[in-house]
Coordinates of C-alpha atoms in Angstrom, one line a residue:
X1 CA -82.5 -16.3 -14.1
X2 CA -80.5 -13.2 -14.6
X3 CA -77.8 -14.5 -12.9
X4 CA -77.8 -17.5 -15.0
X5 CA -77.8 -16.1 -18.1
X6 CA -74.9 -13.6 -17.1
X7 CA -72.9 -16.5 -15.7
X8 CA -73.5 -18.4 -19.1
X9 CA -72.4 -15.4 -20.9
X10 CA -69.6 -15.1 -19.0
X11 CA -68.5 -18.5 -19.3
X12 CA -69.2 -18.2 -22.8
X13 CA -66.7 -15.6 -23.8
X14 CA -64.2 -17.1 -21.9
X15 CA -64.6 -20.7 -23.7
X16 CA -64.8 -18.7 -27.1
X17 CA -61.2 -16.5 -26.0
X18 CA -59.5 -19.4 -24.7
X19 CA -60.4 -21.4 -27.7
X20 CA -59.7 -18.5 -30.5
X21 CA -56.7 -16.4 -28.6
X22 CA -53.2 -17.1 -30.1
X23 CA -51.4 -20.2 -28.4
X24 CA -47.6 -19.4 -27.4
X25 CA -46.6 -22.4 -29.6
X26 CA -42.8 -23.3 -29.8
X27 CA -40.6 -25.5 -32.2
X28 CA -39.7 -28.7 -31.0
X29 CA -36.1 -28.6 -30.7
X30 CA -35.1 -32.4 -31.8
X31 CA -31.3 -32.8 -33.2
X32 CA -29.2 -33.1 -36.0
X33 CA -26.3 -34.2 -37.8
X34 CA -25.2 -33.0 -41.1
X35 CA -21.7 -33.9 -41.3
X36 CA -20.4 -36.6 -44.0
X37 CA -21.7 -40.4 -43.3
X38 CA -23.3 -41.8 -40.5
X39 CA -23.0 -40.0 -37.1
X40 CA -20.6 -41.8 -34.5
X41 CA -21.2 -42.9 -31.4
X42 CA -18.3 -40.8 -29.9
X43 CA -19.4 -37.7 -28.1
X44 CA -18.4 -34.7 -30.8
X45 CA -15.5 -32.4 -30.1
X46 CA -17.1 -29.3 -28.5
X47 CA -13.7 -27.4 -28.1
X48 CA -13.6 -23.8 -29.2
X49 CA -10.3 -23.7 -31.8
X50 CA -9.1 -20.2 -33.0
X51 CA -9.2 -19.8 -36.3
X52 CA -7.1 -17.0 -38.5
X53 CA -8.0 -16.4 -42.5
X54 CA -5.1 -17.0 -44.8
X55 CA -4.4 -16.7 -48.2
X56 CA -1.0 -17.3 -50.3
X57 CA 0.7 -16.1 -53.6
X58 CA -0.8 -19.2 -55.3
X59 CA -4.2 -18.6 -54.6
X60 CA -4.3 -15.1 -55.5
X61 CA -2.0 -16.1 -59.1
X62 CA -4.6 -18.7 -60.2
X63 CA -7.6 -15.8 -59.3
X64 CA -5.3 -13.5 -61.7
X65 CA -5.4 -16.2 -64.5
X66 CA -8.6 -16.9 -64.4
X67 CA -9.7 -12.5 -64.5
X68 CA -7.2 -12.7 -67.4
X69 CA -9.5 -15.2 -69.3
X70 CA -12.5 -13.3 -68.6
X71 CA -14.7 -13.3 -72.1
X72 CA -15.8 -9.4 -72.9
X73 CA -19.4 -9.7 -74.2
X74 CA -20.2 -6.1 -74.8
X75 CA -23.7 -4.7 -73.3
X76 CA -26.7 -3.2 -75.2
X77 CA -27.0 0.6 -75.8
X78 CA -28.3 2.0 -73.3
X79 CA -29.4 -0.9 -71.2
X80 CA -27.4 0.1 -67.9
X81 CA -28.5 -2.4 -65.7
X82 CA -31.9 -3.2 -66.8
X83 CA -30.4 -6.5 -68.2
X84 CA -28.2 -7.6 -65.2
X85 CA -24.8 -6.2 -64.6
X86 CA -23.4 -3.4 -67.1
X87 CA -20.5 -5.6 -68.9
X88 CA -18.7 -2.3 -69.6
X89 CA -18.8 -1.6 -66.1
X90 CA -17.8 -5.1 -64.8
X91 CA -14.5 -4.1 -66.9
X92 CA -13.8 -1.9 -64.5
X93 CA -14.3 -3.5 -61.6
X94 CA -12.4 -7.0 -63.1
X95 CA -9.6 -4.5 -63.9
X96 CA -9.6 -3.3 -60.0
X97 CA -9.9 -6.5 -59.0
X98 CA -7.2 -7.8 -61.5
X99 CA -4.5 -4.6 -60.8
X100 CA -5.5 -2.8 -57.7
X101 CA -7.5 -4.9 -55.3
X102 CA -4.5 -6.3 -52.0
X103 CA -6.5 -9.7 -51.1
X104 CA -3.8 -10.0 -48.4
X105 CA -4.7 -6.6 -47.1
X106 CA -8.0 -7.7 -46.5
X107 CA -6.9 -10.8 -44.8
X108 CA -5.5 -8.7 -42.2
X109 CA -8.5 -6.3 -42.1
X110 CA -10.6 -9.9 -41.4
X111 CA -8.4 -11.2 -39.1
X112 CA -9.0 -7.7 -36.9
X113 CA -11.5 -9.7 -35.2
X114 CA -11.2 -13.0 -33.4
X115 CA -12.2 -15.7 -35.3
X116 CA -13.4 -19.4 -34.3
X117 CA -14.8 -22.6 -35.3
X118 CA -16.3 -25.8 -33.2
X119 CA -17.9 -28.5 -34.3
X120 CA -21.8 -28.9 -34.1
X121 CA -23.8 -31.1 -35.8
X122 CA -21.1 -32.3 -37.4
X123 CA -19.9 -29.4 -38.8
X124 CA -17.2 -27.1 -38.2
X125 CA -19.0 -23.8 -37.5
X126 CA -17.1 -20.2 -38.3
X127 CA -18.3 -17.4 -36.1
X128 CA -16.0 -14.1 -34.8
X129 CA -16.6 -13.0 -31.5
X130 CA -15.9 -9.5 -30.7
X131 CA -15.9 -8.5 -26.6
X132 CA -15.8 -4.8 -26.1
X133 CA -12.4 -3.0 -25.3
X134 CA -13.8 -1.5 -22.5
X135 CA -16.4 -1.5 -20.1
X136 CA -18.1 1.2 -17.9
X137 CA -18.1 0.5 -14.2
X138 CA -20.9 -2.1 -12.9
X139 CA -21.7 -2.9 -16.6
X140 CA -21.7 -6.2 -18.3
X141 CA -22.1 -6.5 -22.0
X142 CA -25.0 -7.5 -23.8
X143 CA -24.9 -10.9 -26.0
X144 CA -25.8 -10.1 -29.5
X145 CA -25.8 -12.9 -32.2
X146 CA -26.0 -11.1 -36.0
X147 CA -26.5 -12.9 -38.9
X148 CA -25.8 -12.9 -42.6
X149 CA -28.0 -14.0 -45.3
X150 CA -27.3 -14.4 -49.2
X151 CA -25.0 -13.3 -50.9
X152 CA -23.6 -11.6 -48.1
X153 CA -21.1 -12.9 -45.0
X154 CA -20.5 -12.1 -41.6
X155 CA -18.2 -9.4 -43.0
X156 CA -21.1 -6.8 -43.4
X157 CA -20.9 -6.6 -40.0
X158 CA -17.2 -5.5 -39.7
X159 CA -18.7 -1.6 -39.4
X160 CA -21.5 -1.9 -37.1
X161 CA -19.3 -3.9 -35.0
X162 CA -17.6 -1.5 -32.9
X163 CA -20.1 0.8 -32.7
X164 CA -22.2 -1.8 -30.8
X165 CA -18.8 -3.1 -28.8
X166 CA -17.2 0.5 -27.9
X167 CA -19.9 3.5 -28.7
X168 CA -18.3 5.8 -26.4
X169 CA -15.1 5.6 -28.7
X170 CA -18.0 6.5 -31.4
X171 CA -19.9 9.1 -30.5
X172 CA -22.5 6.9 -28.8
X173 CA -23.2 6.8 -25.0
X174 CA -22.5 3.8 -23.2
X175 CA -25.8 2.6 -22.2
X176 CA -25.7 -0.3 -24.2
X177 CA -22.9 -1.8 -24.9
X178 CA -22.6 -5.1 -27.0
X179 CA -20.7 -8.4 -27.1
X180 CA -20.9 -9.5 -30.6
X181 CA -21.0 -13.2 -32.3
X182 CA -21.2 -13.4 -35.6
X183 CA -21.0 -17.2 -37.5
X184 CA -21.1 -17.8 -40.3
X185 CA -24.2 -19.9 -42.0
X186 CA -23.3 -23.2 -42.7
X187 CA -22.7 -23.7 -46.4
X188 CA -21.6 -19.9 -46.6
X189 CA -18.0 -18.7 -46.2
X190 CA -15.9 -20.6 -43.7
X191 CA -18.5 -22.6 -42.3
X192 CA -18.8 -26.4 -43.7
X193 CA -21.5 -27.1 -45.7
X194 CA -23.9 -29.8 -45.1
X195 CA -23.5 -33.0 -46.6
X196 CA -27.4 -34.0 -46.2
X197 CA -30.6 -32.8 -47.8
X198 CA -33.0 -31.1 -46.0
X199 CA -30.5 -28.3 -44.0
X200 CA -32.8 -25.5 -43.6
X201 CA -33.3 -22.3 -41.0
X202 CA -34.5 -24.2 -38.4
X203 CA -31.3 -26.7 -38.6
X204 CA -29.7 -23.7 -38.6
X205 CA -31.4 -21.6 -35.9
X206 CA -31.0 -24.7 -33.5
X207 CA -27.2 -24.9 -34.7
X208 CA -27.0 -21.4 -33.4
X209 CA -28.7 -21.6 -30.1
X210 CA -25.7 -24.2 -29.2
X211 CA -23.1 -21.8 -30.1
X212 CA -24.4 -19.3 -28.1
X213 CA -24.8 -21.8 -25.2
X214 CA -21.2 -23.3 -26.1
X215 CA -19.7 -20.0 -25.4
X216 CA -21.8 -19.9 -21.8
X217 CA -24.5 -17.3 -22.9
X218 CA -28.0 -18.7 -21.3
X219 CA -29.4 -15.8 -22.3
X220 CA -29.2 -13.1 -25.4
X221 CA -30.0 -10.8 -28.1
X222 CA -30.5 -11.9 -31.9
X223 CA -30.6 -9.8 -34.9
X224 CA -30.8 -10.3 -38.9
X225 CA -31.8 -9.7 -41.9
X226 CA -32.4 -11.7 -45.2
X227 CA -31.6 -15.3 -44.4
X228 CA -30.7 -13.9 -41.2
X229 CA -33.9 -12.7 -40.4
X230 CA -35.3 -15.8 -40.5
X231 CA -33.1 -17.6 -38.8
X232 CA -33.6 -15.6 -35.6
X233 CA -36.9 -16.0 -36.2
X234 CA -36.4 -19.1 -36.1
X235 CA -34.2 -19.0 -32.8
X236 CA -36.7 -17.5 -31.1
X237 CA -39.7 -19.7 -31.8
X238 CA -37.3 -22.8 -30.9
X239 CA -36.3 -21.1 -27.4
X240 CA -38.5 -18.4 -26.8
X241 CA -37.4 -18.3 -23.0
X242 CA -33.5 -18.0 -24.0
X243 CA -34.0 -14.6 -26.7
X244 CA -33.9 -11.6 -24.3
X245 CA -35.2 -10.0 -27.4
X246 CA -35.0 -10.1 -31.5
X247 CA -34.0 -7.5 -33.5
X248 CA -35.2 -7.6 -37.5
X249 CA -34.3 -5.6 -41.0
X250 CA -36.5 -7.7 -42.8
X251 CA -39.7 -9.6 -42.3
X252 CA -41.1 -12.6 -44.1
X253 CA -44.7 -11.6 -43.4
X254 CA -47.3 -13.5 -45.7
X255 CA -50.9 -14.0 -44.3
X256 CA -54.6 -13.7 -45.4
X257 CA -54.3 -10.3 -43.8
X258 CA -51.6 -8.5 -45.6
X259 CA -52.8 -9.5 -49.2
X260 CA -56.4 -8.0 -48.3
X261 CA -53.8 -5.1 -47.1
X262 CA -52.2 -4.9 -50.2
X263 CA -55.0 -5.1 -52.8
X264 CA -57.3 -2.6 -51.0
X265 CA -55.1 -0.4 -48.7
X266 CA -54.5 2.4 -51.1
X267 CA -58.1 3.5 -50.7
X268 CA -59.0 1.9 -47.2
X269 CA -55.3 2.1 -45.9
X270 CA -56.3 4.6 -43.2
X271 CA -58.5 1.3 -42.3
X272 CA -56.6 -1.5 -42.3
X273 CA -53.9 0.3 -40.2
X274 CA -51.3 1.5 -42.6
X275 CA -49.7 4.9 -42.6
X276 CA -49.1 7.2 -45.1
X277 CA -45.5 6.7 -45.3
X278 CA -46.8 3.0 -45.8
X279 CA -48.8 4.1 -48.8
X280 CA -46.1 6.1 -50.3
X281 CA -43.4 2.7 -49.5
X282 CA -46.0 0.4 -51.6
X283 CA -48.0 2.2 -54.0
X284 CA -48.9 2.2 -57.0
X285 CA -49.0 -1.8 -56.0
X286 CA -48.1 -2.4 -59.3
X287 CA -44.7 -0.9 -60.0
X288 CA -43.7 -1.0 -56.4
X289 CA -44.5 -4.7 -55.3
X290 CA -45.5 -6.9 -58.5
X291 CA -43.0 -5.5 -60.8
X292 CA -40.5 -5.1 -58.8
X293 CA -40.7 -8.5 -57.1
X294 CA -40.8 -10.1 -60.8
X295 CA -37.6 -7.9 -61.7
X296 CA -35.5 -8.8 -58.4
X297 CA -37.0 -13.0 -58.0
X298 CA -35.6 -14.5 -60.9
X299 CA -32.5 -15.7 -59.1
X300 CA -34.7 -16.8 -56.2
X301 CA -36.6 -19.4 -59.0
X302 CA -33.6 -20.6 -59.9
X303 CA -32.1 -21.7 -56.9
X304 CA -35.1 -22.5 -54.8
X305 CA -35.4 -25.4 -57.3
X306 CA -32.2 -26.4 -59.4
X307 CA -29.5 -24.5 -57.2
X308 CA -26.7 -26.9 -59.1
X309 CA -27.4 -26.1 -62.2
X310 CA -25.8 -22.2 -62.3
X311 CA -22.8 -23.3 -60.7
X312 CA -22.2 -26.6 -62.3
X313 CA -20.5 -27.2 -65.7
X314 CA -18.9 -30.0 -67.5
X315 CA -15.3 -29.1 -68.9
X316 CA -14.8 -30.5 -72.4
X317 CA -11.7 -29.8 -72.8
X318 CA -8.7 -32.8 -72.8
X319 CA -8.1 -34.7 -69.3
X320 CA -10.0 -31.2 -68.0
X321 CA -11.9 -32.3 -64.4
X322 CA -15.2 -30.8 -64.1
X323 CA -15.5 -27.1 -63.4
X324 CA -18.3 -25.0 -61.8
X325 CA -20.0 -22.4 -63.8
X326 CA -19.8 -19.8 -60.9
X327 CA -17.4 -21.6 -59.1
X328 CA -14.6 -21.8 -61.6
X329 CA -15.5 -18.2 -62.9
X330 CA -14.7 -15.0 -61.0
X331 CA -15.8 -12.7 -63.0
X332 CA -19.3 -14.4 -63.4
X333 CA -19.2 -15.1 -59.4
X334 CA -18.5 -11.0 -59.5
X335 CA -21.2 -10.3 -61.8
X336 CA -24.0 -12.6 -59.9
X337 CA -23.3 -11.8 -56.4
X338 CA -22.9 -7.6 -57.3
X339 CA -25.5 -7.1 -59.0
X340 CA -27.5 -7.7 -56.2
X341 CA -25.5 -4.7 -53.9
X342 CA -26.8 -2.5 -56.9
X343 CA -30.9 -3.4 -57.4
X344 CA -30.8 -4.2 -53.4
X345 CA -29.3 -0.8 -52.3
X346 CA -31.7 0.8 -54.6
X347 CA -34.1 -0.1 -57.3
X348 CA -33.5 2.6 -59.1
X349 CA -29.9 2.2 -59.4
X350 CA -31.0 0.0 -62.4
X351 CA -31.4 3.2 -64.6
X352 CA -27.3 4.1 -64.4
X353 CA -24.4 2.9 -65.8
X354 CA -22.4 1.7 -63.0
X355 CA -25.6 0.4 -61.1
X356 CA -24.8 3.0 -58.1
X357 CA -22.5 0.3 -56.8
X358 CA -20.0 2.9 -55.6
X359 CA -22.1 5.3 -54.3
X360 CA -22.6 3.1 -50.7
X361 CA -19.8 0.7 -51.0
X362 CA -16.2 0.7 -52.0
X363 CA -15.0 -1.5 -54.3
X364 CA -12.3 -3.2 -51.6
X365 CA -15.2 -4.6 -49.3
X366 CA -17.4 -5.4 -52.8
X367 CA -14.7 -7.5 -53.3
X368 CA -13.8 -8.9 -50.0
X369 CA -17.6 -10.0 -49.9
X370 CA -17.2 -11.9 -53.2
X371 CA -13.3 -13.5 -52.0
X372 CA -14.9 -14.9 -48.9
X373 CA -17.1 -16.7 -51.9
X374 CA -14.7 -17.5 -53.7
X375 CA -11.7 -18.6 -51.8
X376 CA -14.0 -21.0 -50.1
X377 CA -15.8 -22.3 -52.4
X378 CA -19.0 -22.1 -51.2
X379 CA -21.6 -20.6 -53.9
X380 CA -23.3 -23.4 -54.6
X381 CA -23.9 -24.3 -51.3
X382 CA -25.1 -21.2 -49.9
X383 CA -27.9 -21.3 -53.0
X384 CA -28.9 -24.6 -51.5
X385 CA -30.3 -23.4 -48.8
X386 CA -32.5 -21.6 -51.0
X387 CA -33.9 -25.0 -52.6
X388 CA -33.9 -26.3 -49.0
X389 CA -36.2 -23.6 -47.5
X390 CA -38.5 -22.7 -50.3
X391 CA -38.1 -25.3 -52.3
X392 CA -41.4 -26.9 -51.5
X393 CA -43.6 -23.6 -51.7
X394 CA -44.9 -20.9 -49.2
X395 CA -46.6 -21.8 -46.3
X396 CA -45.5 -25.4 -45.7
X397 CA -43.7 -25.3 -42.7
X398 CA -44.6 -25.1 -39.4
X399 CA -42.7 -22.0 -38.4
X400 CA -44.0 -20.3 -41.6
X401 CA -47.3 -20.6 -39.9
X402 CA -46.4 -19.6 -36.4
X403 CA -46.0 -16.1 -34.3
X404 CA -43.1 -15.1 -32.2
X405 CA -43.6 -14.4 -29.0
X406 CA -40.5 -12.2 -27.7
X407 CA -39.9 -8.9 -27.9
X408 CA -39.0 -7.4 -31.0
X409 CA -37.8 -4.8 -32.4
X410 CA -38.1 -3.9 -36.4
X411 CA -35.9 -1.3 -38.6
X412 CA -38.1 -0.7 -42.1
X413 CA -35.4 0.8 -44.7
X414 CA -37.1 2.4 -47.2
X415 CA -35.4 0.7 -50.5
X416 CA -35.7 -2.9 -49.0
X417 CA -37.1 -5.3 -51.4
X418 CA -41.0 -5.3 -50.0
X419 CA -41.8 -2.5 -47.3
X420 CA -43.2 -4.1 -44.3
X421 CA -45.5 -1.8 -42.8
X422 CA -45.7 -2.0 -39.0
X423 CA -49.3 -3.6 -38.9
X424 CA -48.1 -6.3 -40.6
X425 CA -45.0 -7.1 -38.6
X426 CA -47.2 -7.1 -35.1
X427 CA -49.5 -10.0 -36.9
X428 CA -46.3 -12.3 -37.1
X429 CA -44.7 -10.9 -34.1
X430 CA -47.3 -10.0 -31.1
X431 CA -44.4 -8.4 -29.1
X432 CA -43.3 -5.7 -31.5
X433 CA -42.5 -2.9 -28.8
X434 CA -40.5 -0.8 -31.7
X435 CA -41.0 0.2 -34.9
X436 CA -38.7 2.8 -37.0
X437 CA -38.9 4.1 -40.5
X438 CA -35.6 4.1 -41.7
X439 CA -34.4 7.7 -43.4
X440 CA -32.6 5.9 -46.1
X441 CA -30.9 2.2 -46.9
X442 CA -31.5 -1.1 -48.8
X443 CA -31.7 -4.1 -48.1
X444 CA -27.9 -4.8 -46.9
X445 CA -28.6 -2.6 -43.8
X446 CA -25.4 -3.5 -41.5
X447 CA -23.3 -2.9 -44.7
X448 CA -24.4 0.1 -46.1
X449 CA -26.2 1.8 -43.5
X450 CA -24.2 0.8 -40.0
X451 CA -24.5 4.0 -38.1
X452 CA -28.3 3.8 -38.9
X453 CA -28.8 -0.1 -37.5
X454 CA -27.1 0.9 -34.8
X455 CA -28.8 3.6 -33.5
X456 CA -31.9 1.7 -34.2
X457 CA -30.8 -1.6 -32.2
X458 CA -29.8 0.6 -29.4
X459 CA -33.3 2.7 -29.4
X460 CA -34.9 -1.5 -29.1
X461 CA -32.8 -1.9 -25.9
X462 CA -33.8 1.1 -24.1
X463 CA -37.0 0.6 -25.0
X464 CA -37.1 -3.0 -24.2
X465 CA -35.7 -1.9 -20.5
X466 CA -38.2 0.1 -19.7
X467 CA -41.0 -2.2 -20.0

């Protein structure tokens, strides 16, 4: 009878942990086309065409007449940045920008790395692919895909590059070295935007996965933040067995789990597995998380529901064609995208003048980051993919609702937008294997803090390898 009951109980708990242990679930892959009309019945182009960024004189002469006609609206006393961007600073940087700023010196800083595009989808994709200079003997580089989000580009990677491409040049050792593809999202910069409703991350991620195979990589190593992090979330719930591992700056964690987290952990933190760095990171709950969130989200409302709408205006004037708000504005593209390099880098940057812009970036790659918006046209379809991927709430997508199961690798900086403590992370991502509290940075990590990211990507390798 003993033996019965044992072997009941036994068979018991393994009905009840096959049953309730997490299932390895994937993305079904499916296809797409997102190019203009209906798709042909010709096989696509899948050449790989070099692609070089140009500019001319009359490109950067209309820019100047438009800065010229810039309308001052002067700011409140005292407001600094608590309204949105300081209008007496923006004269400053318009005047930079207007007197100062080479656009055709930046061209040839962007063209420093090689550029592509191929079609996929049926769009023509942008992405720069860096090799390393040099190799050490018996090495081969490791593939590493990076990825933008909003209102960034593929050029906040242009410092971190070649510390992951050539570290002994660097000051790093040469344990890891990198082979580096960064695209551009479609929609964003120099890749073409969709032409269909409904292009999300997951369009995106799958997009992405091609490219990497295009270029004959079967195997690689993703990393991203903001958009970006979700995209190669994305990538590696679509193709689990292709991401060697996944390297994050951001997490879009939401569960059951972290809310209970978050209302009770500053008593019970101990608890419910945070640290105190965790506690210091996200309380008082108040100021740090709900305030802050409210303060920082207003832009998201906007263009997770009418993303048209701030960048499209009717001219009235005379035989006038229809202009774009943002689009046919530099100084208000300026204003909107920079902001967001002051709040982002640092909350509290909202108490000074010049929103602490200056103290982590130059005004050059500021600029170069809002050009590559500009020149191309592109705002209004890079907040698209806002309405696209939140546009019908939280926690209505599949992938929303799924874990990834590869290893990963997460870099907390302290002044990101939400602090995502570690306990949090391994619930959305089983195979955390490394975890770092950043010693400073925001939320544009590869821009701002390069030397930092890469150290921290690095330590994910080695630690990864040693499993």
């Amino acid at each position: 009878m003993w033996l019965e009951i044992l072997l009941t109980s036994v068979l018991g708990f393994a009905i009840y942990w096959f049953i309730s242990r997490d299932k390895e679930e994937t993305l079904p892959l499916e296809d797409g086309w997102w190019g203009p009309g209906t798709r042909s019945a010709a096989r696509e182009d899948d050449s790989i065409r070099p692609f070089k960024v140009e500019t001319s004189d009359e490109e950067i002469h209309d820019l100047h007449q438009r800065i010229d006609k810039f309308r001052f609206t002067p700011p409140l006393e005292d407001s600094c940045f608590h309204y949105g961007f300081n209008s007496n600073y923006l004269k400053k940087v318009i005047s930079y920008w207007r007197n100062e700023f080479d656009w055709k010196k930046q061209v040839e800083i962007l063209n420093r790395y090689p550029h592509f595009k191929t079609k996929i989808e049926g769009l023509d994709i942008h992405f720069i692919h860096v090799k390393p200079p040099q190799l050490p003997a018996g090495h081969t580089p490791k593939p590493l895909l990076m990825v933008h989000g909003w209102p960034g580009s593929f050029y906040e990677f242009y410092k971190i590059i070649p510390l992951l491409t050539d570290p002994k040049n660097h000051g790093l050792s040469d344990e890891h070295v990198f082979e580096v593809i960064c695209p551009s999202i479609p929609g964003y910069g120099f890749s073409e935007a969709s032409s269909k409703k409904g292009f999300n991350s997951v369009a995106t991620a799958r997009i992405f996965y091609k490219l990497m195979l295009r270029l004959g990589f079967q195997e690689f190593y993703i990393q991203g933040g903001d958009w970006g992090s979700l995209i190669c979330t994305n990538m590696a719930q679509l193709v689990p067995s292709h991401v060697k591992g996944l390297h994050l700056n951001m997490a879009l964690v939401l569960s059951n789990f972290s809310t209970l987290t978050l209302l009770l952990g500053q008593r019970f933190g101990r608890f419910l597995g945070l640290t105190e760095r965790d506690v210091e990171l996200l309380y008082p709950v108040k100021e740090k998380v709900f305030y802050s969130l409210m303060r920082e989200s207003g832009y998201m409302h906007i263009q997770c529901t009418k993303p048209d709408t701030v960048g499209l205006s009717l001219s009235l004037a005379p035989r006038s064609p229809p202009g774009s708000a943002l689009n046919d504005s530099p100084v208000g593209l300026a204003a909107y995208i920079l902001e967001k390099f002051s709040t982002w880098t640092n909350t509290e940057f909202r108490y000074l003048e010049d929103g602490g812009l200056e103290r982590k970036f130059s005004l050059d790659d500021l600029l170069t980051n809002v050009m590559l918006y500009w020149t191309t046209g592109t705002i209004i379809s890079s907040q698209r993919f806002y309405k696209e991927n939140l546009g019908q709430g939280w926690m209505t997508q599949k992938h929303e609702r799924m874990k990834v199961y590869v290893p990963t690798g997460f870099s907390a900086f302290p002044f990101e937008l939400l602090h995502t403590p570690e306990k949090w992370v391994r619930f959305k991502y089983p195979k955390l294997i490394s975890y770092s509290y950043m010693v400073r940075g925001g939320h544009f990590a590869a821009f701002e803090e390069p030397e930092l990211l890469a150290q921290d990507i690095r330590k994910f390798l080695s630690v990864l390898e040693r499993q």
